[in-house]
PDB file of N, CA and C in Angstrom:
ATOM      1  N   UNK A  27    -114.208  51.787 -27.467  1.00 54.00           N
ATOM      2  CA  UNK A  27    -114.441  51.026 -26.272  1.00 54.00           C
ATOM      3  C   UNK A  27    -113.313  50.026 -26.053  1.00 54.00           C
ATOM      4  N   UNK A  28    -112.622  49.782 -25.013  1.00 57.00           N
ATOM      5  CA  UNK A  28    -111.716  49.253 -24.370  1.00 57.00           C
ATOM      6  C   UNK A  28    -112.306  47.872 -23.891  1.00 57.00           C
ATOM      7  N   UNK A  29    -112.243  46.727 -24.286  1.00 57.00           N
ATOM      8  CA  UNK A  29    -112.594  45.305 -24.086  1.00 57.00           C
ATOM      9  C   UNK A  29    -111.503  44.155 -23.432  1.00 57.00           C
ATOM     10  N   UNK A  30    -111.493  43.879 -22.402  1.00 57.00           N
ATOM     11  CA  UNK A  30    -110.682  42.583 -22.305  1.00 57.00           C
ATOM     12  C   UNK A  30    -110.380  41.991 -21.446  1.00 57.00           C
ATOM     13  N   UNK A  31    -110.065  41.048 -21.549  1.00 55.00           N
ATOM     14  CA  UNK A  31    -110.239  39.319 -20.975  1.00 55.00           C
ATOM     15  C   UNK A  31    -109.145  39.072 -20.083  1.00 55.00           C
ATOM     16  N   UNK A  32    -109.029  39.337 -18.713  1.00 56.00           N
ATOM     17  CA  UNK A  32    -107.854  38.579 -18.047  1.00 56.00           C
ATOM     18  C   UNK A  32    -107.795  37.610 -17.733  1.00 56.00           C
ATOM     19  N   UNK A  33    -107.501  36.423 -18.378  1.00 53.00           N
ATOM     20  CA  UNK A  33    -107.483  34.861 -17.988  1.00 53.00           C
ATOM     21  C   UNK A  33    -106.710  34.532 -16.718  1.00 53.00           C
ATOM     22  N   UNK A  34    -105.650  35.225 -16.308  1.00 51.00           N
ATOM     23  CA  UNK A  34    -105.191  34.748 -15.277  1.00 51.00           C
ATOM     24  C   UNK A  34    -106.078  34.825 -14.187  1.00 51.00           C
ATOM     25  N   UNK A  35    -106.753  36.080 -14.353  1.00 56.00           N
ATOM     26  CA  UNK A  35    -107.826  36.699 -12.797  1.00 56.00           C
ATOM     27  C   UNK A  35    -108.936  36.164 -12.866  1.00 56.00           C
ATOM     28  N   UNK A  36    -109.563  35.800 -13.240  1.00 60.00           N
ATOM     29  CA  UNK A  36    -110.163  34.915 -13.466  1.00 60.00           C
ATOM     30  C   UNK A  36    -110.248  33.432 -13.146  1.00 60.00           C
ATOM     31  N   UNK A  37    -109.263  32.297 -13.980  1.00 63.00           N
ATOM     32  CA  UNK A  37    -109.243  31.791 -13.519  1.00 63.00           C
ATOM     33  C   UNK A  37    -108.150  31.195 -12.641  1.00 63.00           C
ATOM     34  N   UNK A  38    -106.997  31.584 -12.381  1.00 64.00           N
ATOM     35  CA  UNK A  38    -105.871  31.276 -11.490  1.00 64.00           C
ATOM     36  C   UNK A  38    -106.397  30.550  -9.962  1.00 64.00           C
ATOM     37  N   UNK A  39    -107.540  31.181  -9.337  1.00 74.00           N
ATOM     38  CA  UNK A  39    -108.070  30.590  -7.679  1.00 74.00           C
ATOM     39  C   UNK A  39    -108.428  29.183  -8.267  1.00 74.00           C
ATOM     40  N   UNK A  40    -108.847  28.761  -9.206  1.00 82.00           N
ATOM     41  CA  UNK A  40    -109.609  27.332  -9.758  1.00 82.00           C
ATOM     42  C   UNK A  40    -108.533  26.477 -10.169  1.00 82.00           C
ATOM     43  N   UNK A  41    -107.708  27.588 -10.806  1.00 84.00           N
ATOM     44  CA  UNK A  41    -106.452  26.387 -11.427  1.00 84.00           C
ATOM     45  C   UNK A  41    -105.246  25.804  -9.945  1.00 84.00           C
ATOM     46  N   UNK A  42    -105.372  26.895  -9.166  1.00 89.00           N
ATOM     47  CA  UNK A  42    -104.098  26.984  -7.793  1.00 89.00           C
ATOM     48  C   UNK A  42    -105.904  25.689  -7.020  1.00 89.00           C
ATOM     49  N   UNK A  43    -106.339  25.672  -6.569  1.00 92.00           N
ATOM     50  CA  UNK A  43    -107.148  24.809  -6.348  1.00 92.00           C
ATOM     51  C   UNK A  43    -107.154  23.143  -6.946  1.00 92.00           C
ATOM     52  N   UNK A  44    -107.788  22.911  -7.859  1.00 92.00           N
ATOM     53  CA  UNK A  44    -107.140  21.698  -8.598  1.00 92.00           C
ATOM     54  C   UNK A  44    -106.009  21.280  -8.844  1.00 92.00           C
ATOM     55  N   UNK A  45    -104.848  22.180  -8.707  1.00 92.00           N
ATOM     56  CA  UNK A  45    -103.781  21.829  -8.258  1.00 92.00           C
ATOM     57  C   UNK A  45    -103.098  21.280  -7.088  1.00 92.00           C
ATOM     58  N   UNK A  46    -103.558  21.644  -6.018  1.00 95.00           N
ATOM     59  CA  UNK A  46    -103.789  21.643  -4.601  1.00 95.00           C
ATOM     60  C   UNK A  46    -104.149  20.195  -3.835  1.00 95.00           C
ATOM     61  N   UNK A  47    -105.495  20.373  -4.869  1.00 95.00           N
ATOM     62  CA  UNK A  47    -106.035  18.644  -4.927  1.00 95.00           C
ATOM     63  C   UNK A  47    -105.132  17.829  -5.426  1.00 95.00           C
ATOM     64  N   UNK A  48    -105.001  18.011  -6.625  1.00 95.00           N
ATOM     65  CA  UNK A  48    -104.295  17.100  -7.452  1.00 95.00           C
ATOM     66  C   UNK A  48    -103.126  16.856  -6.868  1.00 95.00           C
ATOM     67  N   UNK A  49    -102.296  17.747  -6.528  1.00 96.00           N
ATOM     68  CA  UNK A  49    -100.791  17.280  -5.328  1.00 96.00           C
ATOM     69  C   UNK A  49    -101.412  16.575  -4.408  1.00 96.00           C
ATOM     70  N   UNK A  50    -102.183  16.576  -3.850  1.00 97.00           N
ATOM     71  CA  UNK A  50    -102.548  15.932  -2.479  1.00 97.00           C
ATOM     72  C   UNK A  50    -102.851  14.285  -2.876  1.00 97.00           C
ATOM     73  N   UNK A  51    -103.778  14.225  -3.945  1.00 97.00           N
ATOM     74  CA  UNK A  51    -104.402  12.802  -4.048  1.00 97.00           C
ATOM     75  C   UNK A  51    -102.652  12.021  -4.873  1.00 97.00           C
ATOM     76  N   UNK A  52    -102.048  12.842  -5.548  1.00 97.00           N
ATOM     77  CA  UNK A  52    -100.650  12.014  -6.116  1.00 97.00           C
ATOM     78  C   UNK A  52     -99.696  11.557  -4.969  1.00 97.00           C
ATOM     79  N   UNK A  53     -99.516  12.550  -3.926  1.00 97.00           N
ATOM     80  CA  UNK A  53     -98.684  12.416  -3.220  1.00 97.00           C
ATOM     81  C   UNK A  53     -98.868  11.845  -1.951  1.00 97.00           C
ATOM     82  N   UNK A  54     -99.883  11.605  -1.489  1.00 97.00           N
ATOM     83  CA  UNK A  54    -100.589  10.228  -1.392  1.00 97.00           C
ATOM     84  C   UNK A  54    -100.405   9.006  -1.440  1.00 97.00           C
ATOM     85  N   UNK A  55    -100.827   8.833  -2.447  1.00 97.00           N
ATOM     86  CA  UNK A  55    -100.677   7.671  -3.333  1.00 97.00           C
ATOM     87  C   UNK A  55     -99.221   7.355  -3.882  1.00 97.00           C
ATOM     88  N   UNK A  56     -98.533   8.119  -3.867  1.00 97.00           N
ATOM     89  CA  UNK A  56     -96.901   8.119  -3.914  1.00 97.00           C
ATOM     90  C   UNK A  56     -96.265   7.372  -2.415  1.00 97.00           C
ATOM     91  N   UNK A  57     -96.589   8.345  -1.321  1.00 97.00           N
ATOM     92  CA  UNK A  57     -96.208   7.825   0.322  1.00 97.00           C
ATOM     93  C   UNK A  57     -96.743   5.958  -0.076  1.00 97.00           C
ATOM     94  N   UNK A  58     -97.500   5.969  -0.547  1.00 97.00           N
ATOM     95  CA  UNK A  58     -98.760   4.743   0.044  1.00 97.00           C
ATOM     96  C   UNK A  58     -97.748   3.189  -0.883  1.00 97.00           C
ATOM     97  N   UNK A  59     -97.734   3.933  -2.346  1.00 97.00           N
ATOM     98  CA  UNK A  59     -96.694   2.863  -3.044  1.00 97.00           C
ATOM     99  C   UNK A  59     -95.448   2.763  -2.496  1.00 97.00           C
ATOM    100  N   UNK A  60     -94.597   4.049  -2.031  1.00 97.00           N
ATOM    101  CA  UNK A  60     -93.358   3.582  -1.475  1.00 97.00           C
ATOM    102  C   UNK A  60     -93.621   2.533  -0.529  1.00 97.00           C
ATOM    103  N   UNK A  61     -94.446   3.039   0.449  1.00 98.00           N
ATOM    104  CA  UNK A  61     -94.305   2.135   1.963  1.00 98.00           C
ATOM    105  C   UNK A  61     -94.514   0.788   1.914  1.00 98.00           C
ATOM    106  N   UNK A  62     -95.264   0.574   0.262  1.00 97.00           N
ATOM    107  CA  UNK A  62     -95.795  -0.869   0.262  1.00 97.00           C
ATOM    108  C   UNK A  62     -94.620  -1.434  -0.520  1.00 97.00           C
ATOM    109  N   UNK A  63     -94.436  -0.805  -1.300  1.00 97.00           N
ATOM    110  CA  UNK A  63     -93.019  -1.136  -2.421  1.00 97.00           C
ATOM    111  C   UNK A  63     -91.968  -1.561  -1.375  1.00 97.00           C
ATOM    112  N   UNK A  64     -91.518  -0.943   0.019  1.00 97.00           N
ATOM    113  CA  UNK A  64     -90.672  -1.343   0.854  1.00 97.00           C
ATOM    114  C   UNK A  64     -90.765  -2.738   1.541  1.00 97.00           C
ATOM    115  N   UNK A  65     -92.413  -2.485   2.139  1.00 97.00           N
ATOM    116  CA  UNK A  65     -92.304  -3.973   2.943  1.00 97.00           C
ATOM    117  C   UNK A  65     -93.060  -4.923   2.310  1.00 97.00           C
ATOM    118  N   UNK A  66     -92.903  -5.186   0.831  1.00 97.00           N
ATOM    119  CA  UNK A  66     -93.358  -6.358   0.303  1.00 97.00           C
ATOM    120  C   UNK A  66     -91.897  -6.087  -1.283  1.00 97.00           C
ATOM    121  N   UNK A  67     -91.528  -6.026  -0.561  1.00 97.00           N
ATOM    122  CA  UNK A  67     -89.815  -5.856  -1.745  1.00 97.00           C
ATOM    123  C   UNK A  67     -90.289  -5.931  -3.403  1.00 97.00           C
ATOM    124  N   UNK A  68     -90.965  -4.810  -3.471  1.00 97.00           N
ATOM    125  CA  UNK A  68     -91.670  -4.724  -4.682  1.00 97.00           C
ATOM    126  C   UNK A  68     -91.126  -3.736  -5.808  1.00 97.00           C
ATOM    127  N   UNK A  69     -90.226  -4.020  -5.966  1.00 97.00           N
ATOM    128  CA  UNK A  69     -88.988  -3.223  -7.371  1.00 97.00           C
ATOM    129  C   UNK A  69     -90.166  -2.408  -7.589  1.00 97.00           C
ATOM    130  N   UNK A  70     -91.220  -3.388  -9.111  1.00 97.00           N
ATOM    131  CA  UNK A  70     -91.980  -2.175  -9.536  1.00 97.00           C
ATOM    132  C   UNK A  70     -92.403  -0.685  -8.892  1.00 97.00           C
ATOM    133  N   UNK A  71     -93.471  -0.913  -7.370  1.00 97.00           N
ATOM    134  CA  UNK A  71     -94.245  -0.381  -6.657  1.00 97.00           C
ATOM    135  C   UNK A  71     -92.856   0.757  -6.315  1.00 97.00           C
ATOM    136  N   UNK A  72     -91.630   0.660  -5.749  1.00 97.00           N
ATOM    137  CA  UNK A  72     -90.826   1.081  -5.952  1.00 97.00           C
ATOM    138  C   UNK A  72     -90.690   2.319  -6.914  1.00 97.00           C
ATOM    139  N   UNK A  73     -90.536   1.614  -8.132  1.00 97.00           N
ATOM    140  CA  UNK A  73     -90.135   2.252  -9.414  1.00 97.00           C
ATOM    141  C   UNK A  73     -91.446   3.408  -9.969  1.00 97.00           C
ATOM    142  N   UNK A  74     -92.013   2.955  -9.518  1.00 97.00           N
ATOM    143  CA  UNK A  74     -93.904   3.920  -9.724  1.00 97.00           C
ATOM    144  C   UNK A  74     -94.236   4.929  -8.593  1.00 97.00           C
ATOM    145  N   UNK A  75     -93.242   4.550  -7.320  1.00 97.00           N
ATOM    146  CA  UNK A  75     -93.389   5.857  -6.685  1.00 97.00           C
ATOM    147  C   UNK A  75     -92.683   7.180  -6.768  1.00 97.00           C
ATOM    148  N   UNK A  76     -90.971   6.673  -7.312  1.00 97.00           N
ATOM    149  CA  UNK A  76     -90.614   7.264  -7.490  1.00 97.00           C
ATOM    150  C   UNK A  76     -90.548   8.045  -8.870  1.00 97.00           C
ATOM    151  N   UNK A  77     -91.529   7.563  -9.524  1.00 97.00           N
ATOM    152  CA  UNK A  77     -92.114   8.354 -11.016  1.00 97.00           C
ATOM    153  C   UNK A  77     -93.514   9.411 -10.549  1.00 97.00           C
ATOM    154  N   UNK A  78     -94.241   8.624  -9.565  1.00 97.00           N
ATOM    155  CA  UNK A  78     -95.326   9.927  -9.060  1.00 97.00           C
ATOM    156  C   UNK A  78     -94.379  11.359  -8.520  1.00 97.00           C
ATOM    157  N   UNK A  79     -92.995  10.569  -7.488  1.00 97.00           N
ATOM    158  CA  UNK A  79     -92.249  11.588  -6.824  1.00 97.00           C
ATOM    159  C   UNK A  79     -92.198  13.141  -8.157  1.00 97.00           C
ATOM    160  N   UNK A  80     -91.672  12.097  -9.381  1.00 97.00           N
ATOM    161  CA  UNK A  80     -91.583  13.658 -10.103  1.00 97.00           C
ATOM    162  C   UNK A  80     -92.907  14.265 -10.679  1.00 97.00           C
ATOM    163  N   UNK A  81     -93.685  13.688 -10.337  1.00 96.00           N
ATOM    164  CA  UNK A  81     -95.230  14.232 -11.037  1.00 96.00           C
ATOM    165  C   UNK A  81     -95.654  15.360 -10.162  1.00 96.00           C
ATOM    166  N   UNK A  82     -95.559  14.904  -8.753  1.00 97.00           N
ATOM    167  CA  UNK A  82     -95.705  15.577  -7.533  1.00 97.00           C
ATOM    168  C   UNK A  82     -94.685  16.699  -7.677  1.00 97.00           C
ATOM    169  N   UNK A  83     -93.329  16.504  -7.866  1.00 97.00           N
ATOM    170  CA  UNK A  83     -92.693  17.496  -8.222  1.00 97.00           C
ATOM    171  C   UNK A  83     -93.223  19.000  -9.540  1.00 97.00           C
ATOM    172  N   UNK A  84     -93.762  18.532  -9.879  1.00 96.00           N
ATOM    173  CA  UNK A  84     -94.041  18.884 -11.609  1.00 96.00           C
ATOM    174  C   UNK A  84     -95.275  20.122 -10.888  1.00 96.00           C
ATOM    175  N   UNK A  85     -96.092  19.560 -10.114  1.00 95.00           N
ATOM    176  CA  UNK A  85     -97.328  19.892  -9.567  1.00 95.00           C
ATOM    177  C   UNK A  85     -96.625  21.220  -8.744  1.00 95.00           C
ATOM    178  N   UNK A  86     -96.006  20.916  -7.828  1.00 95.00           N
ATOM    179  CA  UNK A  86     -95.730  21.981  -6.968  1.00 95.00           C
ATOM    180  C   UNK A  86     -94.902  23.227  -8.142  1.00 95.00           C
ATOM    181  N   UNK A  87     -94.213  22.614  -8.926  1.00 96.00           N
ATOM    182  CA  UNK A  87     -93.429  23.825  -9.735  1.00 96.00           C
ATOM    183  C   UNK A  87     -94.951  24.525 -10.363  1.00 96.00           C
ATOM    184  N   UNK A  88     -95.727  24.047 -10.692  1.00 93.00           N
ATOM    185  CA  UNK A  88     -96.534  24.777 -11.712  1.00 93.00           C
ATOM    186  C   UNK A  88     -97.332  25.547 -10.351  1.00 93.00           C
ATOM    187  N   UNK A  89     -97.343  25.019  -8.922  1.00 93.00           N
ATOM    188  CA  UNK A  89     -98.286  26.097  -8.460  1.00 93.00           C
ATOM    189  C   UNK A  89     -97.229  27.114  -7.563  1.00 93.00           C
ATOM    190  N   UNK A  90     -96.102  27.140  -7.815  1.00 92.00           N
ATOM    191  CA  UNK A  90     -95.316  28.019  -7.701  1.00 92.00           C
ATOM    192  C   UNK A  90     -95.382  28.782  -9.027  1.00 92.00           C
ATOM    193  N   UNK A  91     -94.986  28.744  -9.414  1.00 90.00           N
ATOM    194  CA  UNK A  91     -95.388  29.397 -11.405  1.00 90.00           C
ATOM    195  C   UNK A  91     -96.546  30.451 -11.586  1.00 90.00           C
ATOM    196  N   UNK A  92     -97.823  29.408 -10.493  1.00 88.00           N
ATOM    197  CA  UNK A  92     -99.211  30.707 -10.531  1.00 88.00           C
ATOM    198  C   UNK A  92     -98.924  31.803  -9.540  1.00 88.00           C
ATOM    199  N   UNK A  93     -97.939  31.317  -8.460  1.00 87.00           N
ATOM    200  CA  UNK A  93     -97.586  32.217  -7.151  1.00 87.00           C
ATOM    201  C   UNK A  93     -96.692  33.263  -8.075  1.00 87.00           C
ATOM    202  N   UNK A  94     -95.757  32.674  -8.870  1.00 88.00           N
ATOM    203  CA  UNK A  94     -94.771  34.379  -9.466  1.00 88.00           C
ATOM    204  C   UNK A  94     -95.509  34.902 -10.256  1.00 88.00           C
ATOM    205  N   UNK A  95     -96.773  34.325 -11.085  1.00 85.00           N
ATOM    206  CA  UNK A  95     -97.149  35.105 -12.165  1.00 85.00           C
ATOM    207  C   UNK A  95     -98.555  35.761 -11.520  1.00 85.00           C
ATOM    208  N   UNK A  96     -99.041  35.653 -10.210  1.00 81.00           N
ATOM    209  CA  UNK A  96     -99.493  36.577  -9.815  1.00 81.00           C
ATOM    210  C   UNK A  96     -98.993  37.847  -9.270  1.00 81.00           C
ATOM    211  N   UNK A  97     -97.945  37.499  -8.818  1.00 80.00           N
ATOM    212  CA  UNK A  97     -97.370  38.962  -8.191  1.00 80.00           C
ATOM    213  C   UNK A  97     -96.725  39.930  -9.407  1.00 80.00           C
ATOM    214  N   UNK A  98     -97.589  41.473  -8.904  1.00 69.00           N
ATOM    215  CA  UNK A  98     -97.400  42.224  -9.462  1.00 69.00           C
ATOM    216  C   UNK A  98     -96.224  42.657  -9.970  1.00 69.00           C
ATOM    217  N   UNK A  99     -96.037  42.967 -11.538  1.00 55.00           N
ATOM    218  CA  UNK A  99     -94.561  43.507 -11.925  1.00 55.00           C
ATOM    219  C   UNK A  99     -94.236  44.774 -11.524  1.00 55.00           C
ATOM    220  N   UNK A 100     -92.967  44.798 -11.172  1.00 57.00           N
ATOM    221  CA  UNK A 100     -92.720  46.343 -11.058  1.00 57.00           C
ATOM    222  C   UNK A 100     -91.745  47.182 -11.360  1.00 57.00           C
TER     223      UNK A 100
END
């Protein structure tokens, strides 16, 4: 008998989902610190958006990552 588990098919729609979210509520909150970091001359707020910038970055590479490793090899 032939048994087995495809983790990607499974769960990939849940993981590309919470991802989705998760870019949205960072990048967000990224726009929201710059704009305030600007008009209250706030170095830090500044310095913390542009650290979400690469988180947000990080986010989109990994749901590009689920986009190549779904498509079929050939």
């Amino acid at each position: 008998m032939s048994h087995s588990h495809s983790y990607m098919e499974s769960h990939a729609p849940q993981n590309k989902r919470i991802l989705l979210i998760s870019l949205a509520i960072i990048t967000t909150f990224m726009v929201v610190e710059a704009i305030s970091g600007y008009f209250f001359n706030s170095l830090a707020l500044l310095a913390d958006a542009g650290h979400m910038a690469s988180d947000s970055l990080s986010l989109l590479l990994s749901l590009f990552a689920l986009y190549i490793g779904k498509k079929n090899a050939k």
